[in-house]
Amino acid sequence: RIMAGAALTFDYCMMLLVASLIAVAGLATDSSVIVVASMLVSPIMGPVLALSFGWTLKDWNMFKMGMKNELFSLLVCVTCGFV
């Protein structure tokens, strides 16, 4: 279940993109409520859970997948913020 939540699927990428755009709108309008709403939509908790469970259980495949997807998510969010 942890691995499924951290998998890089089309749904994950679209939810990440929508959350990033909501955060950009919140920052552009200086609205903390909209920024918090983007955190509620964001699917980034899946890779964080995979990263932490992988480290704790010494499951290095889960850890690497969580790290890779977290870094990809960060890159998407930062790129969306600059564009």
CSV table of N, CA and C in Angstrom, one decimal:
chain,number,residue,atom,x,y,z
A,1,ARG,N,0.8,-1.2,0.0
A,1,ARG,CA,0.0,0.0,0.0
A,1,ARG,C,0.9,1.3,0.0
A,2,ILE,N,2.0,1.2,0.7
A,2,ILE,CA,2.9,2.4,0.7
A,2,ILE,C,3.5,2.6,-0.6
A,3,MET,N,3.9,1.5,-1.3
A,3,MET,CA,4.5,1.6,-2.6
A,3,MET,C,3.5,2.1,-3.6
A,4,ALA,N,2.3,1.7,-3.5
A,4,ALA,CA,1.2,2.2,-4.5
A,4,ALA,C,1.0,3.7,-4.3
A,5,GLY,N,1.0,4.2,-3.1
A,5,GLY,CA,0.8,5.6,-2.8
A,5,GLY,C,2.0,6.5,-3.3
A,6,ALA,N,3.1,5.8,-3.5
A,6,ALA,CA,4.3,6.6,-3.9
A,6,ALA,C,4.6,6.4,-5.3
A,7,ALA,N,3.9,5.6,-6.0
A,7,ALA,CA,4.2,5.3,-7.4
A,7,ALA,C,3.9,6.6,-8.3
A,8,LEU,N,4.7,6.7,-9.3
A,8,LEU,CA,4.6,7.9,-10.2
A,8,LEU,C,3.7,7.5,-11.3
A,9,THR,N,2.4,7.8,-11.1
A,9,THR,CA,1.4,7.4,-12.1
A,9,THR,C,0.9,8.7,-12.8
A,10,PHE,N,0.0,8.6,-13.8
A,10,PHE,CA,-0.6,9.7,-14.4
A,10,PHE,C,-1.4,10.5,-13.4
A,11,ASP,N,-2.2,9.8,-12.6
A,11,ASP,CA,-3.0,10.5,-11.6
A,11,ASP,C,-2.2,11.3,-10.6
A,12,TYR,N,-1.0,10.7,-10.2
A,12,TYR,CA,-0.1,11.4,-9.2
A,12,TYR,C,0.4,12.7,-9.9
A,13,CYS,N,0.8,12.6,-11.1
A,13,CYS,CA,1.4,13.7,-11.8
A,13,CYS,C,0.4,14.8,-12.0
A,14,MET,N,-0.8,14.5,-12.4
A,14,MET,CA,-1.9,15.5,-12.6
A,14,MET,C,-2.3,16.2,-11.2
A,15,MET,N,-2.4,15.4,-10.2
A,15,MET,CA,-2.7,16.0,-8.9
A,15,MET,C,-1.5,16.9,-8.4
A,16,LEU,N,-0.3,16.5,-8.7
A,16,LEU,CA,0.8,17.3,-8.4
A,16,LEU,C,0.8,18.6,-9.1
A,17,LEU,N,0.5,18.6,-10.4
A,17,LEU,CA,0.4,19.8,-11.2
A,17,LEU,C,-0.7,20.7,-10.8
A,18,VAL,N,-1.9,20.1,-10.4
A,18,VAL,CA,-3.0,20.9,-9.9
A,18,VAL,C,-2.6,21.6,-8.6
A,19,ALA,N,-2.0,20.8,-7.7
A,19,ALA,CA,-1.6,21.4,-6.4
A,19,ALA,C,-0.6,22.5,-6.6
A,20,SER,N,0.3,22.3,-7.5
A,20,SER,CA,1.3,23.4,-7.8
A,20,SER,C,0.7,24.6,-8.3
A,21,LEU,N,-0.3,24.5,-9.3
A,21,LEU,CA,-0.9,25.7,-9.8
A,21,LEU,C,-1.8,26.4,-8.8
A,22,ILE,N,-2.4,25.6,-7.9
A,22,ILE,CA,-3.2,26.2,-6.8
A,22,ILE,C,-2.2,27.0,-5.9
A,23,ALA,N,-1.1,26.4,-5.6
A,23,ALA,CA,-0.1,27.1,-4.7
A,23,ALA,C,0.4,28.4,-5.4
A,24,VAL,N,0.7,28.3,-6.7
A,24,VAL,CA,1.1,29.5,-7.4
A,24,VAL,C,0.0,30.6,-7.3
A,25,ALA,N,-1.2,30.2,-7.5
A,25,ALA,CA,-2.3,31.2,-7.4
A,25,ALA,C,-2.4,31.8,-6.0
A,26,GLY,N,-2.2,31.0,-5.0
A,26,GLY,CA,-2.2,31.5,-3.6
A,26,GLY,C,-1.0,32.4,-3.3
A,27,LEU,N,0.1,32.1,-3.9
A,27,LEU,CA,1.3,33.0,-3.6
A,27,LEU,C,1.1,34.3,-4.4
A,28,ALA,N,0.5,34.2,-5.6
A,28,ALA,CA,0.4,35.4,-6.5
A,28,ALA,C,-0.7,36.4,-5.8
A,29,THR,N,-1.7,35.8,-5.2
A,29,THR,CA,-2.7,36.7,-4.5
A,29,THR,C,-2.4,36.9,-3.1
A,30,ASP,N,-1.3,36.4,-2.6
A,30,ASP,CA,-0.9,36.6,-1.1
A,30,ASP,C,-2.0,36.0,-0.2
A,31,SER,N,-2.5,34.8,-0.6
A,31,SER,CA,-3.6,34.2,0.2
A,31,SER,C,-3.1,32.9,0.9
A,32,SER,N,-3.0,33.0,2.2
A,32,SER,CA,-2.5,31.8,2.9
A,32,SER,C,-3.5,30.7,2.9
A,33,VAL,N,-4.8,31.0,2.8
A,33,VAL,CA,-5.8,30.0,2.7
A,33,VAL,C,-5.7,29.1,1.4
A,34,ILE,N,-5.4,29.8,0.3
A,34,ILE,CA,-5.2,29.0,-0.9
A,34,ILE,C,-3.9,28.2,-0.9
A,35,VAL,N,-2.9,28.7,-0.3
A,35,VAL,CA,-1.7,27.9,-0.2
A,35,VAL,C,-1.9,26.7,0.6
A,36,VAL,N,-2.6,26.8,1.7
A,36,VAL,CA,-3.0,25.6,2.6
A,36,VAL,C,-3.8,24.7,1.8
A,37,ALA,N,-4.8,25.2,1.0
A,37,ALA,CA,-5.6,24.3,0.2
A,37,ALA,C,-4.8,23.5,-0.8
A,38,SER,N,-3.7,24.1,-1.3
A,38,SER,CA,-2.8,23.3,-2.2
A,38,SER,C,-2.1,22.2,-1.5
A,39,MET,N,-1.8,22.4,-0.2
A,39,MET,CA,-1.2,21.3,0.5
A,39,MET,C,-2.2,20.2,0.8
A,40,LEU,N,-3.5,20.5,0.9
A,40,LEU,CA,-4.4,19.4,1.1
A,40,LEU,C,-4.6,18.6,-0.2
A,41,VAL,N,-4.5,19.2,-1.4
A,41,VAL,CA,-4.6,18.5,-2.7
A,41,VAL,C,-3.4,17.8,-3.0
A,42,SER,N,-2.2,18.2,-2.5
A,42,SER,CA,-1.0,17.6,-3.0
A,42,SER,C,-0.8,16.1,-2.6
A,43,PRO,N,-0.3,15.3,-3.5
A,43,PRO,CA,-0.1,13.9,-3.2
A,43,PRO,C,1.3,13.6,-2.7
A,44,ILE,N,2.1,14.6,-2.3
A,44,ILE,CA,3.5,14.4,-2.0
A,44,ILE,C,3.7,13.5,-0.7
A,45,MET,N,2.7,13.3,0.1
A,45,MET,CA,2.8,12.5,1.3
A,45,MET,C,3.2,11.0,0.9
A,46,GLY,N,2.8,10.5,-0.2
A,46,GLY,CA,3.1,9.1,-0.6
A,46,GLY,C,4.6,8.9,-0.7
A,47,PRO,N,5.3,9.7,-1.5
A,47,PRO,CA,6.8,9.5,-1.5
A,47,PRO,C,7.5,9.7,-0.2
A,48,VAL,N,7.0,10.6,0.7
A,48,VAL,CA,7.5,10.8,2.0
A,48,VAL,C,7.4,9.6,2.8
A,49,LEU,N,6.2,9.0,2.8
A,49,LEU,CA,5.9,7.7,3.5
A,49,LEU,C,6.8,6.6,3.0
A,50,ALA,N,7.0,6.5,1.7
A,50,ALA,CA,7.9,5.4,1.2
A,50,ALA,C,9.3,5.6,1.6
A,51,LEU,N,9.7,6.9,1.6
A,51,LEU,CA,11.1,7.2,2.0
A,51,LEU,C,11.3,6.8,3.5
A,52,SER,N,10.4,7.2,4.3
A,52,SER,CA,10.6,7.0,5.8
A,52,SER,C,10.4,5.5,6.1
A,53,PHE,N,9.4,4.8,5.5
A,53,PHE,CA,9.2,3.4,5.8
A,53,PHE,C,10.4,2.6,5.2
A,54,GLY,N,10.9,3.0,4.0
A,54,GLY,CA,12.0,2.3,3.4
A,54,GLY,C,13.2,2.4,4.3
A,55,TRP,N,13.5,3.5,4.9
A,55,TRP,CA,14.6,3.7,5.7
A,55,TRP,C,14.5,2.9,7.0
A,56,THR,N,13.3,3.0,7.6
A,56,THR,CA,13.0,2.3,8.9
A,56,THR,C,13.1,0.8,8.7
A,57,LEU,N,12.5,0.3,7.6
A,57,LEU,CA,12.5,-1.2,7.4
A,57,LEU,C,13.7,-1.7,6.6
A,58,LYS,N,14.6,-0.8,6.3
A,58,LYS,CA,15.8,-1.2,5.5
A,58,LYS,C,15.4,-1.8,4.2
A,59,ASP,N,14.3,-1.3,3.6
A,59,ASP,CA,13.8,-1.7,2.3
A,59,ASP,C,14.4,-0.7,1.3
A,60,TRP,N,15.5,-0.9,0.7
A,60,TRP,CA,16.2,0.1,0.0
A,60,TRP,C,15.5,0.4,-1.4
A,61,ASN,N,14.8,-0.6,-1.9
A,61,ASN,CA,14.0,-0.3,-3.1
A,61,ASN,C,12.9,0.7,-2.9
A,62,MET,N,12.2,0.6,-1.7
A,62,MET,CA,11.2,1.5,-1.3
A,62,MET,C,11.8,2.9,-1.0
A,63,PHE,N,12.9,2.9,-0.4
A,63,PHE,CA,13.6,4.1,0.0
A,63,PHE,C,14.0,4.9,-1.3
A,64,LYS,N,14.6,4.2,-2.3
A,64,LYS,CA,15.0,4.8,-3.5
A,64,LYS,C,13.8,5.3,-4.3
A,65,MET,N,12.8,4.6,-4.4
A,65,MET,CA,11.6,5.0,-5.1
A,65,MET,C,11.0,6.3,-4.5
A,66,GLY,N,10.9,6.3,-3.1
A,66,GLY,CA,10.4,7.5,-2.4
A,66,GLY,C,11.3,8.7,-2.7
A,67,MET,N,12.6,8.5,-2.6
A,67,MET,CA,13.5,9.6,-2.8
A,67,MET,C,13.4,10.1,-4.2
A,68,LYS,N,13.4,9.2,-5.2
A,68,LYS,CA,13.3,9.6,-6.6
A,68,LYS,C,12.0,10.4,-6.9
A,69,ASN,N,10.9,9.9,-6.4
A,69,ASN,CA,9.6,10.5,-6.7
A,69,ASN,C,9.5,11.8,-5.9
A,70,GLU,N,10.1,11.9,-4.7
A,70,GLU,CA,10.0,13.2,-4.0
A,70,GLU,C,10.8,14.3,-4.7
A,71,LEU,N,12.0,13.9,-5.2
A,71,LEU,CA,12.8,14.9,-5.9
A,71,LEU,C,12.2,15.3,-7.2
A,72,PHE,N,11.5,14.4,-7.9
A,72,PHE,CA,10.8,14.7,-9.1
A,72,PHE,C,9.6,15.7,-8.8
A,73,SER,N,8.9,15.4,-7.7
A,73,SER,CA,7.8,16.2,-7.3
A,73,SER,C,8.3,17.6,-6.9
A,74,LEU,N,9.4,17.7,-6.2
A,74,LEU,CA,10.0,19.0,-5.9
A,74,LEU,C,10.4,19.8,-7.2
A,75,LEU,N,11.0,19.1,-8.1
A,75,LEU,CA,11.4,19.7,-9.4
A,75,LEU,C,10.1,20.3,-10.1
A,76,VAL,N,9.0,19.5,-10.2
A,76,VAL,CA,7.8,19.9,-10.8
A,76,VAL,C,7.2,21.1,-10.1
A,77,CYS,N,7.2,21.1,-8.8
A,77,CYS,CA,6.6,22.3,-8.1
A,77,CYS,C,7.5,23.5,-8.2
A,78,VAL,N,8.8,23.4,-8.2
A,78,VAL,CA,9.6,24.6,-8.3
A,78,VAL,C,9.5,25.1,-9.8
A,79,THR,N,9.5,24.2,-10.7
A,79,THR,CA,9.4,24.7,-12.1
A,79,THR,C,8.1,25.3,-12.4
A,80,CYS,N,7.0,24.8,-11.8
A,80,CYS,CA,5.7,25.4,-11.9
A,80,CYS,C,5.7,26.8,-11.3
A,81,GLY,N,6.4,27.0,-10.2
A,81,GLY,CA,6.5,28.3,-9.5
A,81,GLY,C,7.2,29.3,-10.3
A,82,PHE,N,8.2,28.9,-11.1
A,82,PHE,CA,9.0,29.8,-11.9
A,82,PHE,C,8.3,30.2,-13.2
A,83,VAL,N,7.5,29.3,-13.7
A,83,VAL,CA,6.8,29.6,-15.0
A,83,VAL,C,5.6,30.3,-14.7
